[in-house]
Short mmCIF file of C-alpha atoms in Angstrom, two decimals:
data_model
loop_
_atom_site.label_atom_id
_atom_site.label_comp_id
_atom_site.label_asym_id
_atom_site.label_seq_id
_atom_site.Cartn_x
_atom_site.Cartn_y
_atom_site.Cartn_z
CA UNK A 1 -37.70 45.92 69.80
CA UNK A 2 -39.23 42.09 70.30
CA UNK A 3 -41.88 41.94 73.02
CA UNK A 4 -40.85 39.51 75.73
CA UNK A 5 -43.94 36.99 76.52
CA UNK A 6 -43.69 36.28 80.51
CA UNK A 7 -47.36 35.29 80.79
CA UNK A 8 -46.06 31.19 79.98
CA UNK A 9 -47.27 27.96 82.24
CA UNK A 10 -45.24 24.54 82.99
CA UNK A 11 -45.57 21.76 84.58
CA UNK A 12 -43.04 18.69 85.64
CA UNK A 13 -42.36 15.53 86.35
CA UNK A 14 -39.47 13.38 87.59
CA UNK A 15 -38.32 12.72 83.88
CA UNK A 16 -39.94 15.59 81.86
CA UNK A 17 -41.23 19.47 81.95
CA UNK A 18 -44.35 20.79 79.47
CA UNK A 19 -44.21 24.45 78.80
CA UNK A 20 -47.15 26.36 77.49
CA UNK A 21 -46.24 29.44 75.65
CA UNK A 22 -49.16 31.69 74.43
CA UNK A 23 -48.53 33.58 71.17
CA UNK A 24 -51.39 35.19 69.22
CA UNK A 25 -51.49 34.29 65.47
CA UNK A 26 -48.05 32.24 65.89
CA UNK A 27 -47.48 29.66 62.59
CA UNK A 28 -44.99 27.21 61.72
CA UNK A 29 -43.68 29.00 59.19
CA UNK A 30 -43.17 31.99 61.44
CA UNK A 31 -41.89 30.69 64.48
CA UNK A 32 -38.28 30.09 64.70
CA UNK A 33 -37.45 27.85 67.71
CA UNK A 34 -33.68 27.29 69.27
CA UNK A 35 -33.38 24.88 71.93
CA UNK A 36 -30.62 23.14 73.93
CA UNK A 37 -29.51 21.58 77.11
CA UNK A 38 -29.65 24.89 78.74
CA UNK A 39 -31.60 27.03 76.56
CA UNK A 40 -34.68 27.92 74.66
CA UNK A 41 -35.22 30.95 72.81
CA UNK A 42 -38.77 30.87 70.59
CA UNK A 43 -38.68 34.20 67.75
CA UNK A 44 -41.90 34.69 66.65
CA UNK A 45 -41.82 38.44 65.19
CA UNK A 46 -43.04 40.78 67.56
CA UNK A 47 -43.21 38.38 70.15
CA UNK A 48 -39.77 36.60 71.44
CA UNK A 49 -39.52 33.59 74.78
CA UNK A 50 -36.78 33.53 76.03
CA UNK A 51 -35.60 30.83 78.96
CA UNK A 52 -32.28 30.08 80.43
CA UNK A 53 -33.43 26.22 81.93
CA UNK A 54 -32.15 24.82 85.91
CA UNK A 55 -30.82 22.06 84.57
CA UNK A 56 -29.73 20.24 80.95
CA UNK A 57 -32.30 18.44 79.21
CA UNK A 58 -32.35 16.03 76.08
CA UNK A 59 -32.49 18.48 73.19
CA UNK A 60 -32.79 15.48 70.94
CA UNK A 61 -35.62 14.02 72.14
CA UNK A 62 -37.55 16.95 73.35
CA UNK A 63 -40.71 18.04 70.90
CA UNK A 64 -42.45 21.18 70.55
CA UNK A 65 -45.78 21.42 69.42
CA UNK A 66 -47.53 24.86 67.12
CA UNK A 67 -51.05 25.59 66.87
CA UNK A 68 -54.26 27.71 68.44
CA UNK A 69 -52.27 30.54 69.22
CA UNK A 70 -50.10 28.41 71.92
CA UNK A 71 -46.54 26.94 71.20
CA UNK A 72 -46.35 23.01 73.81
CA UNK A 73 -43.12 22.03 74.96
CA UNK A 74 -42.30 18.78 76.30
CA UNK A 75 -38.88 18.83 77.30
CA UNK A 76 -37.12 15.63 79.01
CA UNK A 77 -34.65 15.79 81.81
CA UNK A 78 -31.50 14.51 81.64
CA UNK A 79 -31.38 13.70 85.33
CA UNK A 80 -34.89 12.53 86.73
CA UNK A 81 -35.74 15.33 89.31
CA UNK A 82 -37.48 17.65 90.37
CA UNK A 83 -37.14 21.54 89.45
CA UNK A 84 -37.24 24.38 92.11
CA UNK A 85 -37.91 26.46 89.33
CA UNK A 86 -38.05 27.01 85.57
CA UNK A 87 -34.84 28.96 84.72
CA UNK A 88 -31.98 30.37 86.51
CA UNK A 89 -31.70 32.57 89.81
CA UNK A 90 -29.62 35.33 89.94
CA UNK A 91 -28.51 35.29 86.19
CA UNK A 92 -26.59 38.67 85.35
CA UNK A 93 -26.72 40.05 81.94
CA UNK A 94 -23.15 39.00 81.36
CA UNK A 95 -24.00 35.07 82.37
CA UNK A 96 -27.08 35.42 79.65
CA UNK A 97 -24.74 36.26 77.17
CA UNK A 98 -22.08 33.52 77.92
CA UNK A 99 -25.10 30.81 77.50
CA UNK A 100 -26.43 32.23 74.42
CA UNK A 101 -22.81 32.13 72.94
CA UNK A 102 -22.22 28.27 74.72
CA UNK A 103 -25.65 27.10 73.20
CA UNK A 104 -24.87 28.26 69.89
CA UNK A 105 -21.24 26.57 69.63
CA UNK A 106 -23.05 23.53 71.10
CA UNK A 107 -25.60 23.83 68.55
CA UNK A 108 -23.36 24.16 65.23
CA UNK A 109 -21.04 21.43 66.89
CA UNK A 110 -24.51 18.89 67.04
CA UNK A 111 -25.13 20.62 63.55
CA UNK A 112 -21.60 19.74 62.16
CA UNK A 113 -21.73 16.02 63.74
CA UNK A 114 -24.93 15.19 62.47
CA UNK A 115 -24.00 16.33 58.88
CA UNK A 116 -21.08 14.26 59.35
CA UNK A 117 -22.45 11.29 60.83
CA UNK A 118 -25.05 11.62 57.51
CA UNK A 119 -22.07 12.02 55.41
CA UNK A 120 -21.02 9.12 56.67
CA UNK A 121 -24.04 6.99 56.29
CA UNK A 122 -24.00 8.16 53.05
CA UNK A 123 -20.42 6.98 51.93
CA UNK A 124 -21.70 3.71 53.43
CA UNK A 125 -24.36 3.10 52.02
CA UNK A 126 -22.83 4.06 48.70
CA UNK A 127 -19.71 1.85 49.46
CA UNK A 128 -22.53 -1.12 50.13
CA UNK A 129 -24.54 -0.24 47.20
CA UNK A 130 -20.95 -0.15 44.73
CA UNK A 131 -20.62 -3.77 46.87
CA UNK A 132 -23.53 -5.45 45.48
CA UNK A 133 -23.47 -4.01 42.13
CA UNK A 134 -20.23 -5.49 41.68
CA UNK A 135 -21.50 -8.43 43.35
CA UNK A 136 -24.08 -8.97 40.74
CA UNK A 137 -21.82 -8.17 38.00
CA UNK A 138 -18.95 -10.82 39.10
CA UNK A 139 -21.87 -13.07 39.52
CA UNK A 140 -23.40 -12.11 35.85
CA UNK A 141 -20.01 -12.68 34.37
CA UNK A 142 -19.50 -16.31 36.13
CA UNK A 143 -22.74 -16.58 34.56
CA UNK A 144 -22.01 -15.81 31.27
CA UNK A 145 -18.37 -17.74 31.59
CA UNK A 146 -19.89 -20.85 32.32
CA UNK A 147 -22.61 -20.95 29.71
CA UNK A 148 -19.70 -20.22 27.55
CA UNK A 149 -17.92 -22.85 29.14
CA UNK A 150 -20.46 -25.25 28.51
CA UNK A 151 -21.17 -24.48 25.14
CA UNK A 152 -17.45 -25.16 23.92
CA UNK A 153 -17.66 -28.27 25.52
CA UNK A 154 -21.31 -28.56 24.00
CA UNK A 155 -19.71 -27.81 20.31
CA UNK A 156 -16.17 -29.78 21.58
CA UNK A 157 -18.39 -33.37 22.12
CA UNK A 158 -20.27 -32.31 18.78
CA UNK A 159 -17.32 -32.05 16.61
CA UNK A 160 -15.38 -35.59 18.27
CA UNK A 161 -18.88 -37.38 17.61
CA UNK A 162 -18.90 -35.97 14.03
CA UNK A 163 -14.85 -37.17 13.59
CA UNK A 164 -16.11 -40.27 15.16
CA UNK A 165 -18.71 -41.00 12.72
CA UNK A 166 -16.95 -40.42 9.43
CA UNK A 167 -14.04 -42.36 10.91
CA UNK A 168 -16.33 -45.63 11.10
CA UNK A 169 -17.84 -44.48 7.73
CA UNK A 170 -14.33 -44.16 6.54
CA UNK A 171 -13.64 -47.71 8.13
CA UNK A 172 -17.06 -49.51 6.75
CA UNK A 173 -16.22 -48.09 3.11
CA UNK A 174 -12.76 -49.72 3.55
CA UNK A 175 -13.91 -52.85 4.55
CA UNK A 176 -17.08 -53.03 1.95
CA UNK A 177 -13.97 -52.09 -0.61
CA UNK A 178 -11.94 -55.09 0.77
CA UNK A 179 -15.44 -57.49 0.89
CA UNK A 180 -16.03 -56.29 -2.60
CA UNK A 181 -12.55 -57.56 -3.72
CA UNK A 182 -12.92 -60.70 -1.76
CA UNK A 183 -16.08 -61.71 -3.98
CA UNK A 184 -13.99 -60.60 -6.87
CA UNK A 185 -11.61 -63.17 -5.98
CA UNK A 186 -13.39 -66.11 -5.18
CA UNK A 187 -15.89 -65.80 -8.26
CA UNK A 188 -12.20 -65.47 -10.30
CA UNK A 189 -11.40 -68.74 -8.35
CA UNK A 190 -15.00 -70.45 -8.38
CA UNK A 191 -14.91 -70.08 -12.43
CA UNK A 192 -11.23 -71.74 -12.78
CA UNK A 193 -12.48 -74.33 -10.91
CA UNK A 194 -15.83 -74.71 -13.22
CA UNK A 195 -13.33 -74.95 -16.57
CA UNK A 196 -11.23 -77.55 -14.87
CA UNK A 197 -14.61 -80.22 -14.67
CA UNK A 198 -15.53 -79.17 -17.97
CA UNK A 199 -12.62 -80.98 -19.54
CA UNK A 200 -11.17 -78.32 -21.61
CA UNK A 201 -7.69 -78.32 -22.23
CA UNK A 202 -4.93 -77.15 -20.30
CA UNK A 203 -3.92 -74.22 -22.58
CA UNK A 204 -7.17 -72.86 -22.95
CA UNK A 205 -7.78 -73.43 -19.54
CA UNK A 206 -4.62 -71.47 -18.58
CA UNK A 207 -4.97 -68.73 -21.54
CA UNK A 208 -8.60 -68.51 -20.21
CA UNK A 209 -7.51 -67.78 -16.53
CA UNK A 210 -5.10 -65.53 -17.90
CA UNK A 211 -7.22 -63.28 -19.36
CA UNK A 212 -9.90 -63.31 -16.66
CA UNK A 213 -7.00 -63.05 -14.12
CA UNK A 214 -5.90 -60.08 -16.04
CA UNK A 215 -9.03 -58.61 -16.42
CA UNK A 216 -9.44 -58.64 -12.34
CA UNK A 217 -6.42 -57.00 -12.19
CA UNK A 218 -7.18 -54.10 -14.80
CA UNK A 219 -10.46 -53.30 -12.30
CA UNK A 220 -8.16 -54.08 -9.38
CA UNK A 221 -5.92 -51.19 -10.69
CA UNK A 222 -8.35 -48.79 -11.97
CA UNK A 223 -10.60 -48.88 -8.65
CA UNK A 224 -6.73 -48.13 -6.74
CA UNK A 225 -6.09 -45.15 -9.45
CA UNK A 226 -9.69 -43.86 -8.46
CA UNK A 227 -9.00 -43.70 -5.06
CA UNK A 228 -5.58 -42.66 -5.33
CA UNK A 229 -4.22 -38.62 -5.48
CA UNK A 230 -3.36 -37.52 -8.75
CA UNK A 231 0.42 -36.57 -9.23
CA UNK A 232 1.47 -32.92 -9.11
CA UNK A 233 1.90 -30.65 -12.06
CA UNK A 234 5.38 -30.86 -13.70
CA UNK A 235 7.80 -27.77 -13.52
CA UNK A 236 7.70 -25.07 -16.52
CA UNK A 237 8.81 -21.79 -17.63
CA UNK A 238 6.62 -19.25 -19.14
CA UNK A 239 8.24 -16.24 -21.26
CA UNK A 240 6.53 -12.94 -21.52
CA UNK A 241 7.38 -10.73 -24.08
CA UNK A 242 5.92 -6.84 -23.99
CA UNK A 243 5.92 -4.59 -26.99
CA UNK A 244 8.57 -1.84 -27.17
CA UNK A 245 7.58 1.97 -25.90
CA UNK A 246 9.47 4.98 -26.40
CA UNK A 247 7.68 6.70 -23.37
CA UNK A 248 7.62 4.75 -19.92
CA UNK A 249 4.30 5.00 -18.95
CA UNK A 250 1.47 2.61 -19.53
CA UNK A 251 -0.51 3.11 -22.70
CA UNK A 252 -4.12 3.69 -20.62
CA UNK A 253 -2.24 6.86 -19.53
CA UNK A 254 -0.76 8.23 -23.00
CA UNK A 255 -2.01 10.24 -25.96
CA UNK A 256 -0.57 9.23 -29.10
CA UNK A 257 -1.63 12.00 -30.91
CA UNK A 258 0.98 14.00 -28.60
CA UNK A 259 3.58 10.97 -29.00
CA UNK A 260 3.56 10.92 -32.24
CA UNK A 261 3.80 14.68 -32.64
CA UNK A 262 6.91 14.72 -30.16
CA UNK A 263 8.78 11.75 -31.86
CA UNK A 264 8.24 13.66 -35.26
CA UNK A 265 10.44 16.74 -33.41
CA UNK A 266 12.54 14.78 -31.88
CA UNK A 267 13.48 12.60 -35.04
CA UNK A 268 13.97 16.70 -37.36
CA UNK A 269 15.85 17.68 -34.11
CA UNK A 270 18.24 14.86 -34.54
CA UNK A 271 18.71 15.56 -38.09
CA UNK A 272 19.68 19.29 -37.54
CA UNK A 273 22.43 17.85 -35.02
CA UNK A 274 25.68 16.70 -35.07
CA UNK A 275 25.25 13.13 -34.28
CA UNK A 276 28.18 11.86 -35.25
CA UNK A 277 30.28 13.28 -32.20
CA UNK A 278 32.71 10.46 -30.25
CA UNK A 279 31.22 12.14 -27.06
CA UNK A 280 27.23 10.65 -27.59
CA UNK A 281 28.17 7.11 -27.10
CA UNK A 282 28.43 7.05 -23.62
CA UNK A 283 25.78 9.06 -23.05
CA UNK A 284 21.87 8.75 -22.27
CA UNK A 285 19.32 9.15 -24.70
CA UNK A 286 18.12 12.63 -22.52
CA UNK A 287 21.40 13.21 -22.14
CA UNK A 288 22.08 14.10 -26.12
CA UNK A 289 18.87 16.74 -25.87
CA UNK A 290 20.35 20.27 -25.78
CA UNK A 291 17.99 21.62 -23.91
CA UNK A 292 18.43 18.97 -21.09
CA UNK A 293 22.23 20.05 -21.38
CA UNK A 294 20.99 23.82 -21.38
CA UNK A 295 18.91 23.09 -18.06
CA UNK A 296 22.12 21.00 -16.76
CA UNK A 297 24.23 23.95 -17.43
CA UNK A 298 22.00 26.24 -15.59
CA UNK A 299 22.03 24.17 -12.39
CA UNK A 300 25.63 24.28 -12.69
CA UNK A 301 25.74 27.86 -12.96
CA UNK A 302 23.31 28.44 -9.89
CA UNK A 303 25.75 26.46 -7.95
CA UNK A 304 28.89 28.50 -9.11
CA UNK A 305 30.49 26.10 -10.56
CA UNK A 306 31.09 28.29 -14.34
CA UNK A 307 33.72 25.48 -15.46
CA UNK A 308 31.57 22.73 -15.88
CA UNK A 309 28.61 24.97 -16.50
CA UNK A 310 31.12 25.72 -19.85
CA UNK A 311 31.40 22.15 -20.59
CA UNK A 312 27.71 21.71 -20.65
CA UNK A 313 27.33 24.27 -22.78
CA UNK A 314 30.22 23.05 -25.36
CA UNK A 315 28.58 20.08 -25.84
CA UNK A 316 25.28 21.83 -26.32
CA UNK A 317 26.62 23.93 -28.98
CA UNK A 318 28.49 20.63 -30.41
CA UNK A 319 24.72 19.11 -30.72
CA UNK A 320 22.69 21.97 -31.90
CA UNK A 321 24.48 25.80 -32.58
CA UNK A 322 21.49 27.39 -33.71
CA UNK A 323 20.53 28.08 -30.35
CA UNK A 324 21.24 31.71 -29.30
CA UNK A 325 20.73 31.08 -25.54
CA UNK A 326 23.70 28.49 -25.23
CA UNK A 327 25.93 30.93 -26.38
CA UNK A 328 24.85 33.62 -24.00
CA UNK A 329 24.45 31.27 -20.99
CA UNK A 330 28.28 30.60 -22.09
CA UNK A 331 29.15 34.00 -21.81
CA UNK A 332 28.16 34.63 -18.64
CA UNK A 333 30.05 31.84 -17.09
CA UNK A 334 32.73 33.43 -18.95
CA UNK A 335 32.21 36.65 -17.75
CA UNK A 336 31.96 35.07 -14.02
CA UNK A 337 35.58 34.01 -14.50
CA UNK A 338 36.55 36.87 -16.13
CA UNK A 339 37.46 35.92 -19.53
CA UNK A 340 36.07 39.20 -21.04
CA UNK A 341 37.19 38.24 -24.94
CA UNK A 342 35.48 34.75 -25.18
CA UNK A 343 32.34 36.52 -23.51
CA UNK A 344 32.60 38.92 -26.22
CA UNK A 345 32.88 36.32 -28.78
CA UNK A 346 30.13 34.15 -27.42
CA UNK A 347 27.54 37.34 -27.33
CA UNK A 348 28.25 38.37 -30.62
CA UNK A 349 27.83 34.97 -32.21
CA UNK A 350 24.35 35.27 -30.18
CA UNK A 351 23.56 38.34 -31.90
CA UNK A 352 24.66 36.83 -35.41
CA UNK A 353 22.24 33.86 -35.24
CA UNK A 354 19.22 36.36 -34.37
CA UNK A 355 20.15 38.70 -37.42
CA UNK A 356 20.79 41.68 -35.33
CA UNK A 357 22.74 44.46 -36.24
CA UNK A 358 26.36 44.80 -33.66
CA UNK A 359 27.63 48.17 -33.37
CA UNK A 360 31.07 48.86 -31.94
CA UNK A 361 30.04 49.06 -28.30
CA UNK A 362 31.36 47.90 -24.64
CA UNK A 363 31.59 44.68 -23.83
CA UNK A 364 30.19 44.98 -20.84
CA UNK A 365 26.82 46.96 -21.83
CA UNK A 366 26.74 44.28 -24.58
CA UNK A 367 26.85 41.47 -22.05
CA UNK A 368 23.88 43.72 -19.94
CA UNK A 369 21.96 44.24 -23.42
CA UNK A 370 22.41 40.12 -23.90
CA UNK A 371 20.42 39.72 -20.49
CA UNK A 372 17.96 42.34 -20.58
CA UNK A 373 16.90 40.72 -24.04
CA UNK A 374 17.08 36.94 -23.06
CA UNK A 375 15.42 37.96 -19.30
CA UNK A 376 18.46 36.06 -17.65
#
């Protein structure tokens, strides 16, 4: 339990009242002071002062002062007076508690205005200081606008002065060209005078002039075709022709070795067909390879559609009937539609072209045997 210090001193005025609390070994660091217009409470562990005041003071402006043992207040009236006595008369345990409780909410409500109030100040002076910085950037810009400004108009005066100048140089070569001609003229006319007080005749005279007058003209017209702009380049056609290829891509991108091997197949392929069918001349030059038609026929097949699956085939075996696979490929799209004998037929002229021995057995198993074989 704190010891209560009652052995204090104070003094007034009209306008202010100096306490003198003595507590041994007190520091700032351990003294915890609460004061307000009706209260001051000083906790200094063991030691606590406790005093409920007569009348409100200025707990703004009042000061305490620590050190030698003794804690100073000066404490300024709100009212300039004089006290009967120090603290309250007659206060009851209950009253005591009721100012401790109004103090505090008077305390955190200074507390809480003061923080705001500094908030404040502080949104202020941050509002000012976001002010002038965009003060001094509108007025860096302007800045920088106008020496902008001033150098287009700088470079604008430059370039008219340049156009200026090469339009007089333009205008003094023009009129040097036309002085130029001028002396060209009068010499022409000073000589024809010279041969006319010589006495020569008139034809010579004339065939004379003639030829100097042509001459003049010859440099009159050459010095105009110097200056003048050369006519444009008449209209032509240029043909291109590109060497034949068998295979469409560029020939940075093919092996011949490998072309020339395929074209040698293709040409002993062609010879083993039947080329001679009414049916090739509509068609594509892939279009007559049997194993495009095979592959064709297989789509078709994938798709369910066995009749023109068969038709791909036909023409397959019409091209090339060495090929085993087109006959069984056949007879399944027979056997999809049901036409048992011609998938018969077609198997067993599979099983001919391989050499295999046929034994008498079902059609059916045959057909499975056929796929099994072939991995269809």
């Amino acid at each position: 339990m704190p010891l209560q210090v009652s052995d204090y001193s104070w003094q007034q005025t009209r306008t202010a009242v100096f306490i003198s609390v003595p507590l041994r070994g007190v520091s700032v660091r351990d003294a915890d002071v609460f004061c307000t217009e009706n209260y001051l409470k000083v906790n200094c562990p063991p030691f606590l002062f406790e005093v409920f005041l007569y009348a409100p003071i200025d707990d703004e402006s009042s000061k305490a002062k620590i050190g030698n043992d003794t804690i100073v207040f000066t404490l300024h009236k709100k009212e300039a007076a004089m006290w009967e006595t120090l603290s309250l008369s007659g206060v009851d345990k209950e009253m005591m508690q009721r100012i401790r409780e109004k103090s505090i909410l008077q305390a955190q409500k200074s507390a809480k205005e003061a923080m705001e109030a500094k908030a404040s100040a502080r949104r202020e002076d941050q509002k000012y200081t976001l002010n002038v910085m965009m003060k001094i950037e509108e007025e860096e810009r302007k800045r920088i606008e106008d020496m902008k400004e001033n150098e287009r108009i700088k470079a604008t005066k430059e370039l008219e002065t340049w156009k200026e100048h090469q339009r007089k140089a333009e205008e003094h070569k023009i009129v040097q060209r036309e002085e130029k001609l001028y002396q060209q003229e009068k010499q022409i006319e000073e000589e024809r005078k010279k041969l006319k007080h010589k006495g020569l005749t008139r034809n010579s005279v004339s065939r004379n002039l003639a030829t100097k007058g042509r001459n003049s003209e010859i440099i009159f017209f050459e010095k105009l075709k110097e200056d003048s702009i050369p006519a444009p380049r008449s209209v032509g056609n240029i043909k291109i022709n590109f060497t034949p290829r068998v295979f469409p891509t560029a020939l940075r991108e093919s092996q011949v070795a490998a072309e020339e091997e395929w074209l040698h197949k293709q040409a002993e392929a062609r010879r083993a067909m039947n080329t001679d069918i009414a049916e090739l001349c509509d068609l594509k030059e892939e279009e007559k390879n049997p194993e495009w038609l095979k592959d064709k026929g297989n789509k078709l097949f994938a798709t369910e559609n066995y009749l023109a699956a068969i038709n791909a085939y036909n023409l397959a075996i019409r091209l090339n009937n060495k090929i085993p696979l087109l006959y069984l490929n056949r007879a399944a799209c027979h056997l999809k539609l049901k036409n048992l004998h011609k998938a018969i037929e077609d198997s067993s002229k599979a099983y001919r072209i391989m050499k295999l021995p046929l034994r008498l057995i079902h059609p059916t198993k045959l057909y499975k045997m056929m796929l099994r074989r072939f991995g269809i």
